[in-house]
mmCIF file of C-alpha atoms in Angstrom:
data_model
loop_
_atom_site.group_PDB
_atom_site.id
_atom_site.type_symbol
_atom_site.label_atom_id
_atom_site.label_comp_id
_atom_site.label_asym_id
_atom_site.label_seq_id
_atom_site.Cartn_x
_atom_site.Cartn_y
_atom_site.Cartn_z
ATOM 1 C CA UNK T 288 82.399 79.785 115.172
ATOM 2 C CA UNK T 289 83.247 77.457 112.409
ATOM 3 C CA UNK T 290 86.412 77.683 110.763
ATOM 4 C CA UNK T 291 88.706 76.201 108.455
ATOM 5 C CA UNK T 292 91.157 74.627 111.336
ATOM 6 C CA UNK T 293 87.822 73.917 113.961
ATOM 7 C CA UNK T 294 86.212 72.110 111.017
ATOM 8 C CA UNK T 295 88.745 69.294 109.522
ATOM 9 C CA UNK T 296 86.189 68.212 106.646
ATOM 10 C CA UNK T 297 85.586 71.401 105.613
ATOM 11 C CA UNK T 298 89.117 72.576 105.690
ATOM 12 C CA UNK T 299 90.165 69.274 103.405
ATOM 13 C CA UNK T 300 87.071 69.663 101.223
ATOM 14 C CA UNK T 301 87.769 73.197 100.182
ATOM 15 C CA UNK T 302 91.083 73.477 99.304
ATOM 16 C CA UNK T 303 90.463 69.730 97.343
ATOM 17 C CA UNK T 304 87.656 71.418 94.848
ATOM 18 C CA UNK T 305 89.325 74.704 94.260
ATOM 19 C CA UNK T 306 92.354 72.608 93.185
ATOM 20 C CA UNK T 307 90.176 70.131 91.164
ATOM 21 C CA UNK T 308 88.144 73.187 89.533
ATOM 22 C CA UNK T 309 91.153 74.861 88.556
ATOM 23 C CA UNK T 310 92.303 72.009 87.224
ATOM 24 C CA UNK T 311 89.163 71.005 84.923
ATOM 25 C CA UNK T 312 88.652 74.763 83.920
ATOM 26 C CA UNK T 313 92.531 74.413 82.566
ATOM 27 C CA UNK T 314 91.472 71.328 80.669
ATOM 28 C CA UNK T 315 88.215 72.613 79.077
ATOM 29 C CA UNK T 316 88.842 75.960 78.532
ATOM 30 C CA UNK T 317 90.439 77.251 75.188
ATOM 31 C CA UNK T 318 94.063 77.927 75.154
ATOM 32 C CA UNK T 319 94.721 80.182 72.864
ATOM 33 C CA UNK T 320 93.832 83.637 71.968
ATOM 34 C CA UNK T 321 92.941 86.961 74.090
ATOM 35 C CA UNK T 322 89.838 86.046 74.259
ATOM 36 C CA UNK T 323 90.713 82.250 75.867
ATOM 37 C CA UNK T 324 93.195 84.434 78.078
ATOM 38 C CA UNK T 325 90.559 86.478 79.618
ATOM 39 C CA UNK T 326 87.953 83.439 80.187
ATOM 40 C CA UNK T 327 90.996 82.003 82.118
ATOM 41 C CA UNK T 328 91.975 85.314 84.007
ATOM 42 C CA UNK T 329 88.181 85.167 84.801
ATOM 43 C CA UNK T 330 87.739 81.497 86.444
ATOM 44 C CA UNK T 331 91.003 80.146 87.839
ATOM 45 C CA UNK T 332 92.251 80.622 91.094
ATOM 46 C CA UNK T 333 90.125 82.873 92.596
ATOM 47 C CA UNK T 334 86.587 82.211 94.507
ATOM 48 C CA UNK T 335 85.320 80.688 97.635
ATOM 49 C CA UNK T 336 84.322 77.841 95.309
ATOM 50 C CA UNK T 337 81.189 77.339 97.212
ATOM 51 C CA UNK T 338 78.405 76.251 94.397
ATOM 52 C CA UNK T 339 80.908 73.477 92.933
ATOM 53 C CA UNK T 340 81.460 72.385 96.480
ATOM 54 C CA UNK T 341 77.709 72.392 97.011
ATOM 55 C CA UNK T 342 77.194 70.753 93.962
ATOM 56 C CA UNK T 343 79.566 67.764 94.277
ATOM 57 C CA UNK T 344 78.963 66.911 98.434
ATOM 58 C CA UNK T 345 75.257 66.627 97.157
ATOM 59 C CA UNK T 346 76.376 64.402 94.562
ATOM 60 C CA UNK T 347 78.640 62.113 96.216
ATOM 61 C CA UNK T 348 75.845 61.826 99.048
ATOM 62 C CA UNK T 349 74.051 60.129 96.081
ATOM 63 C CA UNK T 350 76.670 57.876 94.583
ATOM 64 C CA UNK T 351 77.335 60.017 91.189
ATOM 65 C CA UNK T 352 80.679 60.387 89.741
ATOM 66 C CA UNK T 353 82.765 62.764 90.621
ATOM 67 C CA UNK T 354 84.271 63.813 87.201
ATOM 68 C CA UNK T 355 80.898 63.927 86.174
ATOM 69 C CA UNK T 356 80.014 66.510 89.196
ATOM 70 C CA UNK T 357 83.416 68.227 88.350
ATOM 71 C CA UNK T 358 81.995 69.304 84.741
ATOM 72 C CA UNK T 359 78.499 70.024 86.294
ATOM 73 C CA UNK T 360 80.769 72.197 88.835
ATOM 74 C CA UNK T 361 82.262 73.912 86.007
ATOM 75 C CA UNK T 362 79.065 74.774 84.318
ATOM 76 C CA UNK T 363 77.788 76.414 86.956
ATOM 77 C CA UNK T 364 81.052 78.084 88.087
ATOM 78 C CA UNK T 365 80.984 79.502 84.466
ATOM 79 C CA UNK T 366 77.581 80.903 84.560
ATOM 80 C CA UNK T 367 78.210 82.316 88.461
ATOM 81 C CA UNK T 368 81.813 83.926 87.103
ATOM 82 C CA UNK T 369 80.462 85.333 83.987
ATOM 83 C CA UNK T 370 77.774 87.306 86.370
ATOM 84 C CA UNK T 371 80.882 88.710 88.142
ATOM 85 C CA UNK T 372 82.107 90.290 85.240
ATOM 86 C CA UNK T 373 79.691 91.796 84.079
ATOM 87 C CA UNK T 374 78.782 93.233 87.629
ATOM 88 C CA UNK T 375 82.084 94.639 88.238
ATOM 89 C CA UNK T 376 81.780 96.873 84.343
ATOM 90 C CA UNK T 377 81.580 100.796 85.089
ATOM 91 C CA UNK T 378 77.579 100.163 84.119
ATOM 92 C CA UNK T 379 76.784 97.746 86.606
ATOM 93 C CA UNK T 380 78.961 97.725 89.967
ATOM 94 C CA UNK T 381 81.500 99.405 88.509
ATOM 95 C CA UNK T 382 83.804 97.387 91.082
ATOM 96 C CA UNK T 383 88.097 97.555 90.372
ATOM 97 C CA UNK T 384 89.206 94.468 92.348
ATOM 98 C CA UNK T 385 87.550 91.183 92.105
ATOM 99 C CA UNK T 386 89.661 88.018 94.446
ATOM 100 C CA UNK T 387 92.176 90.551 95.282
ATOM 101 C CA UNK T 388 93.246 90.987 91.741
ATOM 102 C CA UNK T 389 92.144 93.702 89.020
ATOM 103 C CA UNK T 390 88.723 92.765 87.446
ATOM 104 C CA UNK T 391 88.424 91.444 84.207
ATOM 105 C CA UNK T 392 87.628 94.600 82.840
ATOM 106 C CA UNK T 393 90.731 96.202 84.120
ATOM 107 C CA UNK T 394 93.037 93.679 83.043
ATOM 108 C CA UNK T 395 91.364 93.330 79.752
ATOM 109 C CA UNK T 396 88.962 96.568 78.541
ATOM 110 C CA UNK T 397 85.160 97.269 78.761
ATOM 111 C CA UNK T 398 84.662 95.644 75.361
ATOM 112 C CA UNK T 399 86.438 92.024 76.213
ATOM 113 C CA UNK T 400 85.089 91.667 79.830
ATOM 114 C CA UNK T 401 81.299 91.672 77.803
ATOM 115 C CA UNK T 402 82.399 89.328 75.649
ATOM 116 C CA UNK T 403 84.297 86.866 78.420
ATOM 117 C CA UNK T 404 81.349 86.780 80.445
ATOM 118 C CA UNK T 405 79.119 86.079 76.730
ATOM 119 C CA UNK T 406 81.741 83.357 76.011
ATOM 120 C CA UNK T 407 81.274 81.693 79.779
ATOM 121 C CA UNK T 408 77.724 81.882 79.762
ATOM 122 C CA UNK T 409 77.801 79.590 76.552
ATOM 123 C CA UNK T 410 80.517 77.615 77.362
ATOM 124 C CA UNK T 411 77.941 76.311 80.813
ATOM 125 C CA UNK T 412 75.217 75.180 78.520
ATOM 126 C CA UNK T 413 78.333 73.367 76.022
ATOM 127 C CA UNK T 414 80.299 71.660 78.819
ATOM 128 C CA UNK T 415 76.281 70.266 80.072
ATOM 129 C CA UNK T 416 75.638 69.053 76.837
ATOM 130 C CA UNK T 417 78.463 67.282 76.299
ATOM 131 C CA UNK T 418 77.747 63.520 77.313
ATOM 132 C CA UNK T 419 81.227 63.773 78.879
ATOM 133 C CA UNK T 420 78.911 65.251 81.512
ATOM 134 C CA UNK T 421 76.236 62.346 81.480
ATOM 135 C CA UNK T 422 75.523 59.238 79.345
ATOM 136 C CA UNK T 423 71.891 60.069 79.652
ATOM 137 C CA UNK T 424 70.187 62.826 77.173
ATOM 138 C CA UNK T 425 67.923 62.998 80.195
ATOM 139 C CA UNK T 426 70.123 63.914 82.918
ATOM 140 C CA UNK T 427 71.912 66.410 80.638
ATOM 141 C CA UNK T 428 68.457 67.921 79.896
ATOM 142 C CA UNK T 429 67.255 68.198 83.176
ATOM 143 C CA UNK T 430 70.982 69.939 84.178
ATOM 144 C CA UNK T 431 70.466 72.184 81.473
ATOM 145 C CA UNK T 432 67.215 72.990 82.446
ATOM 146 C CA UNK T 433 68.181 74.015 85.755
ATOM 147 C CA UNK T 434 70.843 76.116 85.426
ATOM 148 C CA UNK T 435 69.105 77.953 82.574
ATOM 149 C CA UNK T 436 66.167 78.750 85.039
ATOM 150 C CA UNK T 437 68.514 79.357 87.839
ATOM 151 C CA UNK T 438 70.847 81.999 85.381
ATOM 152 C CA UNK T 439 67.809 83.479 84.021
ATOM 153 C CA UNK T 440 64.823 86.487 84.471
ATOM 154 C CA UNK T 441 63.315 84.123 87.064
ATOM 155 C CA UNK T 442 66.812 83.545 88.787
ATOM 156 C CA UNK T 443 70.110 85.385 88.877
ATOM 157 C CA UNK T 444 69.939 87.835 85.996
ATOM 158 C CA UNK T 445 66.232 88.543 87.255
ATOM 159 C CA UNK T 446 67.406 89.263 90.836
ATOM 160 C CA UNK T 447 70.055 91.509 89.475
ATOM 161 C CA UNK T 448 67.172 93.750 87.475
ATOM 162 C CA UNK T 449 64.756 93.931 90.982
ATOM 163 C CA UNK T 450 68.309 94.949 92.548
ATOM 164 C CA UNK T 451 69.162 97.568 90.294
ATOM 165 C CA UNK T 452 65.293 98.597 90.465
ATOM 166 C CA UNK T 453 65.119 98.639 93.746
ATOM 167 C CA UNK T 454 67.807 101.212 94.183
ATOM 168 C CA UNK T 455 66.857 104.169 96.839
ATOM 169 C CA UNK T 456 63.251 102.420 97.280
ATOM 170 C CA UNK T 457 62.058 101.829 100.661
ATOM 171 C CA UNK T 458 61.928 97.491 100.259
ATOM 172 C CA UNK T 459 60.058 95.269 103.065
ATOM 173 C CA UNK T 460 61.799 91.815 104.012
ATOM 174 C CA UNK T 461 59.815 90.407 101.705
ATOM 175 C CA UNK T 462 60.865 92.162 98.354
ATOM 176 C CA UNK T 463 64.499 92.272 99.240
ATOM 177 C CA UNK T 464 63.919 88.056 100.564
ATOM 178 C CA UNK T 465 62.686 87.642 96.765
ATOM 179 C CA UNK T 466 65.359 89.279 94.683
ATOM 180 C CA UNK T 467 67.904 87.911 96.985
ATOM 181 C CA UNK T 468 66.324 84.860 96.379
ATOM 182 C CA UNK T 469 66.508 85.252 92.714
ATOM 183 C CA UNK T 470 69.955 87.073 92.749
ATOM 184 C CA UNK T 471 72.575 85.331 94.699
ATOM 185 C CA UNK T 472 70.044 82.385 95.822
ATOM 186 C CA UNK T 473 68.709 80.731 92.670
ATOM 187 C CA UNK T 474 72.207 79.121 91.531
ATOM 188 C CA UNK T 475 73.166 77.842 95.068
ATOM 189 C CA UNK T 476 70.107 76.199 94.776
ATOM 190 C CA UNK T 477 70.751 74.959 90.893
ATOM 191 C CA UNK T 478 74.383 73.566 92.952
ATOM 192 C CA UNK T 479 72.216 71.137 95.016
ATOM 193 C CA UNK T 480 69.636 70.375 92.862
ATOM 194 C CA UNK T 481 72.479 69.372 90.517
ATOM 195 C CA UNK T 482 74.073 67.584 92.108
ATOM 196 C CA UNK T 483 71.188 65.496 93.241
ATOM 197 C CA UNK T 484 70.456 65.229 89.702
ATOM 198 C CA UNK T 485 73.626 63.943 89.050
ATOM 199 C CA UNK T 486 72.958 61.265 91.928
ATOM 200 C CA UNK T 487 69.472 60.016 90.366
ATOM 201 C CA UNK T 488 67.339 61.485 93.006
ATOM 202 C CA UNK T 489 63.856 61.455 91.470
ATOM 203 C CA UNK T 490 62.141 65.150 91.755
ATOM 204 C CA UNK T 491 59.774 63.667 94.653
ATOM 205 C CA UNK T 492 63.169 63.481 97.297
ATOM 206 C CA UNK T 493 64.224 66.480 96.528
ATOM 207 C CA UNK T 494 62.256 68.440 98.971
ATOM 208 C CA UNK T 495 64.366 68.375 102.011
ATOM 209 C CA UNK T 496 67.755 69.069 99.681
ATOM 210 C CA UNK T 497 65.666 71.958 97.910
ATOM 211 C CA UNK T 498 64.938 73.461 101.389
ATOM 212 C CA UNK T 499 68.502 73.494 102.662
ATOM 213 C CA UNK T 500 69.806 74.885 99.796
ATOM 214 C CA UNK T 501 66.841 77.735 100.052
ATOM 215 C CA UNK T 502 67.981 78.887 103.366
ATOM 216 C CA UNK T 503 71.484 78.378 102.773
ATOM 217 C CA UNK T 504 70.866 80.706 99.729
ATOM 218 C CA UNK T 505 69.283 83.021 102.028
ATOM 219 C CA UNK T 506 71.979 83.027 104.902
ATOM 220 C CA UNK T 507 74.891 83.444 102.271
ATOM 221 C CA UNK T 508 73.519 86.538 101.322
ATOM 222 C CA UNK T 509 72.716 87.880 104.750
ATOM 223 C CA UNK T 510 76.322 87.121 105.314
ATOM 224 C CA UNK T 511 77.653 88.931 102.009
ATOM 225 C CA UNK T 512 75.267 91.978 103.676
ATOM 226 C CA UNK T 513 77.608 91.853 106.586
ATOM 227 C CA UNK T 514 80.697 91.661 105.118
ATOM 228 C CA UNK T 515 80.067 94.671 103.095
ATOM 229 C CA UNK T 516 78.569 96.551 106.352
ATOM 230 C CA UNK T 517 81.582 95.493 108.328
ATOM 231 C CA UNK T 518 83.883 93.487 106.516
ATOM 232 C CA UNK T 519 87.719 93.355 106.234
ATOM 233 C CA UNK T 520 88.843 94.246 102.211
ATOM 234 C CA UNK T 521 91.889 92.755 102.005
ATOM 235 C CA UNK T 522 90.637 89.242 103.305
ATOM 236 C CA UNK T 523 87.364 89.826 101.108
ATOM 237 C CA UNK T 524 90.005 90.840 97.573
ATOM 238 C CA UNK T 525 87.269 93.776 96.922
ATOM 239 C CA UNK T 526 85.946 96.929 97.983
ATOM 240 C CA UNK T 527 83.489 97.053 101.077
ATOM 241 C CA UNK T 528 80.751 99.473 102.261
ATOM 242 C CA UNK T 529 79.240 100.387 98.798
ATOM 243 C CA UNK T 530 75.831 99.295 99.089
ATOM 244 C CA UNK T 531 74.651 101.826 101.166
ATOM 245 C CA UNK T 532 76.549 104.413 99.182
ATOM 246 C CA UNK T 533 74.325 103.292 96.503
ATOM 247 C CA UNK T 534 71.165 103.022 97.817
ATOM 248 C CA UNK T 535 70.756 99.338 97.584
ATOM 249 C CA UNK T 536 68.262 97.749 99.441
ATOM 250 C CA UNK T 537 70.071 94.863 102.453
ATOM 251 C CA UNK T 538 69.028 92.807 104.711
ATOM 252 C CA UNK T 539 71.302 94.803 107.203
ATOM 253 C CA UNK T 540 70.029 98.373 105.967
ATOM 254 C CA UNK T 541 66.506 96.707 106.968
ATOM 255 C CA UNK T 542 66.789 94.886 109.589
ATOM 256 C CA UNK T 543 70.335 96.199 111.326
ATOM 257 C CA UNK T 544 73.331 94.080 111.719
ATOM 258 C CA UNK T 545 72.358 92.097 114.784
ATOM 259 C CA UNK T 546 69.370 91.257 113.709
ATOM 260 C CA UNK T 547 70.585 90.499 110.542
ATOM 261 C CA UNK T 548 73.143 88.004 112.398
ATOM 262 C CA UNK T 549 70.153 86.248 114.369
ATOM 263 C CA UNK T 550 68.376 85.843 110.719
ATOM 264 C CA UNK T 551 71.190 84.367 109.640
ATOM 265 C CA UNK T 552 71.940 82.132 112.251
ATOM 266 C CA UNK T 553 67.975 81.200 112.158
ATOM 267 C CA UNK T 554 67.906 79.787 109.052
ATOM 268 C CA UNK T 555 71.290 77.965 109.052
ATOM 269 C CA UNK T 556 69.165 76.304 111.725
ATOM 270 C CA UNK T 557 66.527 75.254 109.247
ATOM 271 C CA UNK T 558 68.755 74.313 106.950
ATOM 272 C CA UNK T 559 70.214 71.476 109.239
ATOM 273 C CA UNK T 560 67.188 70.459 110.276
ATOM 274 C CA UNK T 561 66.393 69.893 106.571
ATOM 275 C CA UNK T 562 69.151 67.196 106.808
ATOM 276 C CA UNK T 563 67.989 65.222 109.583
ATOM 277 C CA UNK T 564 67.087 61.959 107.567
ATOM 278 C CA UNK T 565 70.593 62.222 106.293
ATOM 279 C CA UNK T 566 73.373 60.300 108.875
ATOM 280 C CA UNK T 567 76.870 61.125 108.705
ATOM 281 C CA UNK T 568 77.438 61.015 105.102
ATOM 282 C CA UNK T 569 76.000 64.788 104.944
ATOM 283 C CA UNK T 570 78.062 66.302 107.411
ATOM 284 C CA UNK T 571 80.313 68.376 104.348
ATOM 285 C CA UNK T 572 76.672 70.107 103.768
ATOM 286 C CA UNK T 573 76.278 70.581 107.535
ATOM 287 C CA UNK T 574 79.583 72.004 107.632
ATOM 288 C CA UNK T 575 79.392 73.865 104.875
ATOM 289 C CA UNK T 576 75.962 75.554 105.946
ATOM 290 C CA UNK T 577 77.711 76.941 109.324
ATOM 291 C CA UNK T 578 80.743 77.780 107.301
ATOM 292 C CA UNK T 579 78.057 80.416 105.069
ATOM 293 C CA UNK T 580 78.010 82.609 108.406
ATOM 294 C CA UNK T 581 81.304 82.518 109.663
ATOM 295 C CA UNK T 582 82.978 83.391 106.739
ATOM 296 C CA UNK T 583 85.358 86.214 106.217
ATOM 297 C CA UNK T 584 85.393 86.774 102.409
#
């Protein structure tokens, strides 16, 4: 098993970028206002911080900068926090806790926590644009680009609808393997693709990075699966065991949870083996692909 005190680089890595996200989403973010309040309540200190971590190893394996990365971090960590607000409103998830703390809607009201997670989702695409993120229009298109793909019908907010859809429907691996894809897969994807953007790695050597973030994707969602099947709440900060109250459509409630663990473990394999022409410099991404399975939260 992989953990935080078994794995030195990964337990210096993630403690560094949740302190160095905090501390860029405190120097970007309004400061004043209920509505700056709430964005705040909403993205600091709280999270795994998995997609920024993503998205700067794949970066720094490249040579970019790392303030640069930071803001492409933030970006993304807006888009991927906004979703949780809206998924924890009465009409979606209708979830209480969110990182062990009330959600945004329950610190705030129905009517701010839509307009926090509106706010983030524009504040990603401002913080990209700003050439404080890149010198080159290019690069900032292209970052754009892929987060707006990644956040939209044919990523996140696209999974989301085949998720709510699929609700008390009898799914194969294959539909529940596509909106998974879509839902909780696209933007750990956008983090690597980012960050190799960020690094100047021409679409052409992408391939290998694209198909360790896929799987990765893929076993980070088996993983949530598990956690909710058989998870602790207090280490997770939310409430457990509602998807099958709810009829949604896993990758345990189809394939059972050891099977699930094997799939999981299966293509944390691939995603390693995607990383073979890569020497010691990507071990963070190797650690951080075992860490997707072992997790507790």
């Amino acid at each position: 098993m992989v953990t935080l005190t078994g794995d030195s680089l990964l337990a210096r890595a993630l403690p560094a970028i949740a302190r160095d996200v905090d501390s860029m989403f405190d120097a970007l973010l309004p400061g004043e206002g209920r509505l700056a309040e709430a964005m705040r309540y909403a993205t600091i200190g709280g999270g795994k911080r998995l997609r920024p971590l993503l998205l700067t190893a794949t970066a720094a394996l490249h040579g970019a900068d790392r303030t640069q990365a930071l803001r492409a971090a933030i970006a993304l960590e807006s888009i991927h926090a906004y979703s949780l607000v809206h998924d924890d409103l009465p009409c979606m998830d209708d979830d209480a806790m969110r990182h062990g703390k009330p959600s945004t809607h329950k610190a705030f009201g129905e009517a701010m926590a839509v307009l926090v997670g509106d706010a983030l989702h524009a504040f990603a695409f401002e913080v990209l644009a700003d050439p404080a993120t890149s010198g080159d229009p290019f690069v900032r298109s292209e970052l754009v680009q892929i987060l707006a793909t990644a956040s939209g019908p044919a990523g996140m907010v696209g999974g989301q609808v085949l998720d709510i859809e699929g609700e008390g429907q009898a799914l194969d691996l294959p539909a529940i393997t596509r909106m998974q894809q879509q839902k909780t897969g696209a933007l750990l994807s956008a983090s690597v693709e980012m960050g190799a953007v960020l690094g100047r790695l021409p679409p052409e050597g992408r391939t290998h990075l694209k198909g360790y973030a896929r799987d990765i994707g893929l076993a980070f969602q088996i993983a949530d699966d598990l956690l909710d099947h058989a998870g602790d709440e207090a280490k997770a900060g939310k409430a457990l065991r509602k998807d099958a109250g709810a009829g949604k459509q896993t990758f345990v409630a189809l394939l059972g949870e050891e099977r699930a663990r094997g799939q999981a473990r299966m293509l944390v394999d691939q995603a390693l083996a995607h990383l073979t022409s890569y020497g010691q410099e990507a071990d963070l991404l190797r650690s951080i692909a075992r860490y997707i399975v072992e997790r507790d939260r």
